[in-house]
């Protein structure tokens, strides 16, 4: 099973190298540098994408819309120092779960 997995990984790497136009006759050192560079570049892109995604969730949550429609007239919105209260707390937590935490893969 490990051998099969290793072979599948090797085929994936070779397919990637062929798709990127990498010369397969280069040295192992050159391939290692190339793959390391690709991994670093992709890591930067993934982090940038994640940051943009989180910014979008934040903007969606903070702009006027559903949140204000549901909670805009509540005393704890009008006076940020007042407690949320037992009646609104479950509704707020459900809203946060549906519209915020699920978008950023957080569990509240």
Coordinates of N, CA, C and O in Angstrom, one line a residue:
X1 N 0.8 -1.2 0.0 CA 0.0 0.0 0.0 C 0.9 1.3 0.0 O 0.6 2.2 -0.7
X2 N 2.0 1.3 0.8 CA 2.9 2.4 0.8 C 3.6 2.6 -0.5 O 3.7 3.7 -1.0
X3 N 3.9 1.5 -1.1 CA 4.6 1.5 -2.5 C 3.6 2.1 -3.5 O 4.0 2.9 -4.3
X4 N 2.4 1.7 -3.4 CA 1.4 2.2 -4.4 C 1.2 3.7 -4.2 O 1.1 4.4 -5.2
X5 N 1.1 4.1 -3.0 CA 1.0 5.6 -2.7 C 2.2 6.3 -3.2 O 2.1 7.4 -3.8
X6 N 3.4 5.8 -2.9 CA 4.6 6.5 -3.4 C 4.6 6.6 -4.9 O 5.0 7.6 -5.5
X7 N 4.2 5.5 -5.6 CA 4.2 5.5 -7.1 C 3.1 6.5 -7.6 O 3.4 7.3 -8.5
X8 N 2.0 6.6 -6.9 CA 1.0 7.6 -7.3 C 1.5 9.0 -7.1 O 1.3 9.9 -7.9
X9 N 2.2 9.3 -6.0 CA 2.8 10.6 -5.7 C 3.9 10.9 -6.8 O 4.0 12.0 -7.3
X10 N 4.7 9.9 -7.2 CA 5.7 10.1 -8.2 C 5.1 10.5 -9.5 O 5.5 11.4 -10.2
X11 N 4.0 9.8 -9.9 CA 3.3 10.1 -11.1 C 2.8 11.5 -11.1 O 2.8 12.2 -12.1
X12 N 2.2 11.9 -10.0 CA 1.7 13.2 -9.8 C 2.8 14.3 -10.0 O 2.6 15.3 -10.7
X13 N 3.9 14.0 -9.4 CA 5.0 15.0 -9.6 C 5.5 15.0 -11.0 O 5.7 16.1 -11.5
X14 N 5.7 13.9 -11.7 CA 6.1 13.9 -13.0 C 5.1 14.6 -14.0 O 5.5 15.3 -14.9
X15 N 3.8 14.3 -13.7 CA 2.8 15.0 -14.5 C 2.9 16.5 -14.3 O 2.8 17.3 -15.3
X16 N 3.0 16.9 -13.1 CA 3.2 18.4 -12.8 C 4.4 18.9 -13.6 O 4.3 20.0 -14.2
X17 N 5.5 18.3 -13.5 CA 6.7 18.8 -14.1 C 6.5 18.8 -15.7 O 7.0 19.8 -16.3
X18 N 5.8 17.9 -16.2 CA 5.6 17.9 -17.7 C 4.7 19.0 -18.0 O 4.8 19.7 -19.0
X19 N 3.6 19.3 -17.2 CA 2.7 20.4 -17.5 C 3.3 21.7 -17.4 O 2.9 22.7 -18.1
X20 N 4.3 21.9 -16.5 CA 5.0 23.2 -16.4 C 6.1 23.4 -17.4 O 6.7 24.4 -17.4
X21 N 6.3 22.4 -18.2 CA 7.4 22.5 -19.2 C 8.8 22.3 -18.6 O 9.8 22.7 -19.2
X22 N 8.9 21.7 -17.5 CA 10.2 21.5 -16.8 C 10.9 20.4 -17.5 O 10.4 19.3 -17.9
X23 N 12.2 20.6 -17.8 CA 13.1 19.6 -18.4 C 13.3 18.5 -17.4 O 13.9 18.7 -16.4
X24 N 12.9 17.3 -17.8 CA 13.0 16.2 -16.8 C 14.5 15.6 -16.8 O 14.8 14.7 -16.1
X25 N 15.3 16.2 -17.7 CA 16.7 15.7 -17.7 C 17.6 16.6 -16.8 O 18.8 16.5 -16.9
X26 N 17.0 17.5 -16.0 CA 17.8 18.3 -15.1 C 18.2 17.5 -13.9 O 17.8 16.4 -13.7
X27 N 19.1 18.1 -13.1 CA 19.6 17.3 -11.9 C 18.5 17.3 -10.8 O 17.6 18.2 -10.8
X28 N 18.7 16.5 -9.9 CA 17.8 16.4 -8.7 C 17.9 17.7 -8.0 O 16.8 18.2 -7.5
X29 N 19.0 18.3 -7.9 CA 19.2 19.6 -7.2 C 18.3 20.7 -7.9 O 17.7 21.5 -7.2
X30 N 18.4 20.7 -9.2 CA 17.6 21.7 -9.9 C 16.1 21.5 -9.8 O 15.3 22.4 -9.6
X31 N 15.7 20.2 -9.8 CA 14.3 19.9 -9.6 C 13.8 20.3 -8.2 O 12.7 20.8 -8.0
X32 N 14.7 20.0 -7.2 CA 14.4 20.4 -5.8 C 14.2 21.9 -5.7 O 13.2 22.3 -5.1
X33 N 15.1 22.6 -6.3 CA 15.0 24.1 -6.2 C 13.7 24.6 -6.9 O 13.0 25.4 -6.4
X34 N 13.4 24.0 -8.1 CA 12.2 24.4 -8.8 C 11.0 24.1 -8.0 O 10.1 24.9 -7.8
X35 N 10.9 22.9 -7.5 CA 9.7 22.5 -6.7 C 9.6 23.3 -5.4 O 8.5 23.7 -5.0
X36 N 10.7 23.6 -4.8 CA 10.7 24.5 -3.6 C 10.2 25.8 -3.9 O 9.4 26.4 -3.1
X37 N 10.6 26.4 -5.0 CA 10.1 27.7 -5.4 C 8.6 27.7 -5.7 O 7.9 28.6 -5.4
X38 N 8.2 26.6 -6.4 CA 6.7 26.5 -6.7 C 5.9 26.4 -5.4 O 4.9 27.1 -5.3
X39 N 6.4 25.6 -4.5 CA 5.7 25.5 -3.2 C 5.6 26.8 -2.5 O 4.5 27.2 -2.0
X40 N 6.7 27.6 -2.5 CA 6.7 28.9 -1.8 C 5.8 29.9 -2.5 O 5.0 30.6 -1.8
X41 N 5.8 29.9 -3.8 CA 4.9 30.8 -4.5 C 3.4 30.4 -4.3 O 2.6 31.3 -4.1
X42 N 3.1 29.1 -4.3 CA 1.7 28.7 -4.1 C 1.3 29.0 -2.6 O 0.1 29.3 -2.4
X43 N 2.2 28.9 -1.7 CA 1.9 29.2 -0.3 C 1.5 30.6 -0.2 O 0.5 31.0 0.5
X44 N 2.2 31.5 -0.8 CA 1.9 32.9 -0.8 C 0.5 33.2 -1.4 O -0.3 33.9 -0.8
X45 N 0.2 32.6 -2.5 CA -1.1 32.7 -3.2 C -2.2 32.2 -2.3 O -3.3 32.8 -2.2
X46 N -2.0 31.1 -1.6 CA -3.0 30.5 -0.8 C -3.3 31.5 0.4 O -4.4 31.8 0.8
X47 N -2.2 32.0 1.0 CA -2.4 32.9 2.2 C -3.1 34.2 1.7 O -3.9 34.8 2.4
X48 N -2.7 34.7 0.5 CA -3.4 35.9 0.0 C -4.9 35.7 -0.2 O -5.7 36.5 0.1
X49 N -5.2 34.5 -0.8 CA -6.6 34.2 -1.0 C -7.4 34.0 0.3 O -8.5 34.5 0.4
X50 N -6.7 33.4 1.3 CA -7.4 33.3 2.6 C -7.6 34.6 3.2 O -8.7 34.9 3.8
X51 N -6.6 35.5 3.1 CA -6.8 36.8 3.7 C -8.0 37.6 3.0 O -8.8 38.2 3.7
X52 N -8.0 37.5 1.7 CA -9.1 38.1 1.0 C -10.5 37.5 1.4 O -11.5 38.3 1.6
X53 N -10.5 36.2 1.5 CA -11.7 35.6 1.9 C -12.2 36.0 3.3 O -13.4 36.3 3.5
X54 N -11.2 36.1 4.3 CA -11.6 36.6 5.6 C -12.0 38.1 5.6 O -12.9 38.5 6.3
X55 N -11.4 38.9 4.7 CA -11.8 40.3 4.6 C -13.2 40.4 4.1 O -14.0 41.2 4.6
X56 N -13.6 39.5 3.1 CA -14.9 39.5 2.6 C -16.0 39.1 3.6 O -17.0 39.7 3.7
X57 N -15.6 38.1 4.5 CA -16.5 37.7 5.5 C -16.7 38.9 6.5 O -17.8 39.2 6.9
X58 N -15.6 39.5 6.9 CA -15.7 40.7 7.8 C -16.6 41.8 7.2 O -17.5 42.3 7.9
X59 N -16.3 42.1 5.9 CA -17.1 43.2 5.3 C -18.6 42.8 5.2 O -19.5 43.6 5.5
X60 N -18.9 41.5 4.9 CA -20.3 41.1 4.8 C -20.9 41.2 6.2 O -22.1 41.6 6.3
X61 N -20.2 40.9 7.2 CA -20.7 40.9 8.6 C -21.0 42.3 9.1 O -21.9 42.6 9.8
X62 N -20.1 43.3 8.7 CA -20.1 44.6 9.3 C -20.9 45.6 8.4 O -21.2 46.7 8.9
X63 N -21.2 45.3 7.2 CA -21.9 46.3 6.4 C -23.4 46.2 6.7 O -23.9 45.2 7.1
X64 N -24.1 47.3 6.5 CA -25.6 47.3 6.7 C -26.2 46.2 5.9 O -25.9 45.9 4.8
X65 N -27.1 45.4 6.5 CA -27.8 44.3 5.8 C -28.5 43.5 6.8 O -29.2 43.9 7.7
X66 N -28.3 42.2 6.7 CA -29.0 41.2 7.5 C -28.8 41.4 9.0 O -29.8 41.4 9.7
X67 N -27.6 41.7 9.4 CA -27.3 41.9 10.8 C -28.1 43.0 11.3 O -28.8 42.9 12.4
X68 N -28.1 44.2 10.6 CA -28.9 45.3 11.1 C -30.4 45.0 11.1 O -31.2 45.5 11.9
X69 N -30.9 44.3 10.0 CA -32.3 43.9 9.9 C -32.7 43.1 11.1 O -33.8 43.2 11.7
X70 N -31.8 42.2 11.6 CA -32.2 41.3 12.7 C -32.0 42.0 14.1 O -32.8 41.7 15.0
X71 N -30.9 42.8 14.2 CA -30.5 43.2 15.5 C -30.4 44.7 15.7 O -30.1 45.2 16.7
X72 N -30.6 45.5 14.6 CA -30.4 46.9 14.6 C -31.0 47.7 15.7 O -30.5 48.7 16.2
X73 N -32.2 47.4 16.1 CA -32.9 48.1 17.1 C -32.7 47.6 18.6 O -33.3 48.1 19.5
X74 N -31.9 46.6 18.7 CA -31.7 46.0 20.0 C -30.9 46.9 20.9 O -30.0 47.7 20.4
X75 N -31.2 46.9 22.2 CA -30.5 47.8 23.1 C -29.0 47.6 23.1 O -28.2 48.5 23.3
X76 N -28.5 46.3 23.0 CA -27.1 46.0 23.0 C -26.4 46.5 21.7 O -25.2 46.6 21.7
X77 N -27.1 46.8 20.7 CA -26.5 47.4 19.5 C -26.5 48.9 19.7 O -25.5 49.6 19.4
X78 N -27.5 49.5 20.2 CA -27.6 51.0 20.4 C -26.6 51.4 21.5 O -26.0 52.5 21.4
X79 N -26.5 50.6 22.5 CA -25.5 50.8 23.6 C -24.6 49.7 23.7 O -24.9 48.6 24.3
X80 N -23.4 49.8 23.1 CA -22.4 48.7 23.0 C -22.0 48.2 24.4 O -21.4 47.1 24.5
X81 N -22.2 48.9 25.5 CA -21.8 48.5 26.8 C -22.9 47.7 27.5 O -22.7 47.2 28.6
X82 N -24.1 47.5 26.9 CA -25.1 46.8 27.5 C -25.0 45.3 27.2 O -24.5 45.0 26.1
X83 N -25.5 44.4 28.0 CA -25.4 43.0 27.7 C -26.4 42.6 26.6 O -27.4 43.2 26.4
X84 N -26.0 41.5 25.9 CA -26.9 41.0 24.8 C -28.2 40.5 25.4 O -29.3 40.8 24.8
X85 N -28.2 39.8 26.4 CA -29.5 39.3 27.0 C -29.8 37.9 26.6 O -29.4 37.5 25.5
X86 N -30.6 37.2 27.4 CA -30.9 35.8 27.2 C -31.8 35.6 26.0 O -31.7 34.5 25.3
X87 N -32.6 36.5 25.6 CA -33.5 36.3 24.5 C -32.8 36.4 23.2 O -33.1 35.7 22.2
X88 N -31.8 37.4 23.1 CA -31.1 37.6 21.8 C -29.9 36.8 21.6 O -29.4 36.6 20.5
X89 N -29.3 36.3 22.7 CA -28.1 35.5 22.6 C -28.2 34.3 21.7 O -27.3 34.2 20.8
X90 N -29.2 33.4 21.8 CA -29.2 32.3 20.9 C -29.4 32.7 19.4 O -28.8 32.1 18.5
X91 N -30.1 33.8 19.2 CA -30.3 34.3 17.8 C -29.0 34.8 17.2 O -28.6 34.6 16.1
X92 N -28.3 35.6 18.1 CA -27.0 36.1 17.7 C -26.0 35.0 17.4 O -25.3 35.0 16.4
X93 N -25.9 34.0 18.3 CA -25.0 32.9 18.1 C -25.3 32.1 16.8 O -24.4 31.7 16.0
X94 N -26.6 31.9 16.5 CA -27.0 31.3 15.3 C -26.6 32.1 14.1 O -26.1 31.5 13.1
X95 N -26.8 33.4 14.1 CA -26.4 34.3 13.0 C -24.9 34.2 12.8 O -24.4 34.1 11.7
X96 N -24.1 34.3 13.9 CA -22.6 34.2 13.8 C -22.2 32.9 13.2 O -21.3 32.8 12.4
X97 N -22.8 31.8 13.7 CA -22.5 30.5 13.1 C -22.8 30.4 11.6 O -22.0 29.9 10.9
X98 N -23.9 30.9 11.2 CA -24.4 30.7 9.8 C -23.6 31.7 8.9 O -23.3 31.3 7.8
X99 N -23.3 32.9 9.4 CA -22.8 33.9 8.5 C -21.3 34.3 8.7 O -20.7 35.0 7.9
X100 N -20.7 33.8 9.8 CA -19.3 34.2 10.1 C -18.5 33.0 10.3 O -17.6 32.7 9.5
X101 N -18.7 32.2 11.3 CA -17.8 31.1 11.6 C -17.8 30.0 10.6 O -16.7 29.5 10.3
X102 N -18.9 29.8 9.9 CA -18.9 28.7 8.9 C -18.1 29.2 7.7 O -17.5 28.3 7.0
X103 N -18.0 30.5 7.4 CA -17.3 31.0 6.3 C -15.8 30.9 6.5 O -15.0 30.8 5.6
X104 N -15.3 30.9 7.8 CA -13.9 30.9 8.1 C -13.5 29.6 8.8 O -12.5 29.4 9.3
X105 N -14.4 28.6 8.7 CA -14.2 27.2 9.2 C -13.9 27.3 10.7 O -13.0 26.5 11.2
X106 N -14.6 28.1 11.4 CA -14.4 28.2 12.9 C -15.6 27.5 13.5 O -16.7 27.5 13.0
X107 N -15.4 27.0 14.7 CA -16.5 26.4 15.4 C -16.8 27.2 16.7 O -15.9 27.4 17.5
X108 N -18.0 27.7 16.8 CA -18.4 28.4 18.0 C -19.5 27.8 18.7 O -20.2 27.0 18.2

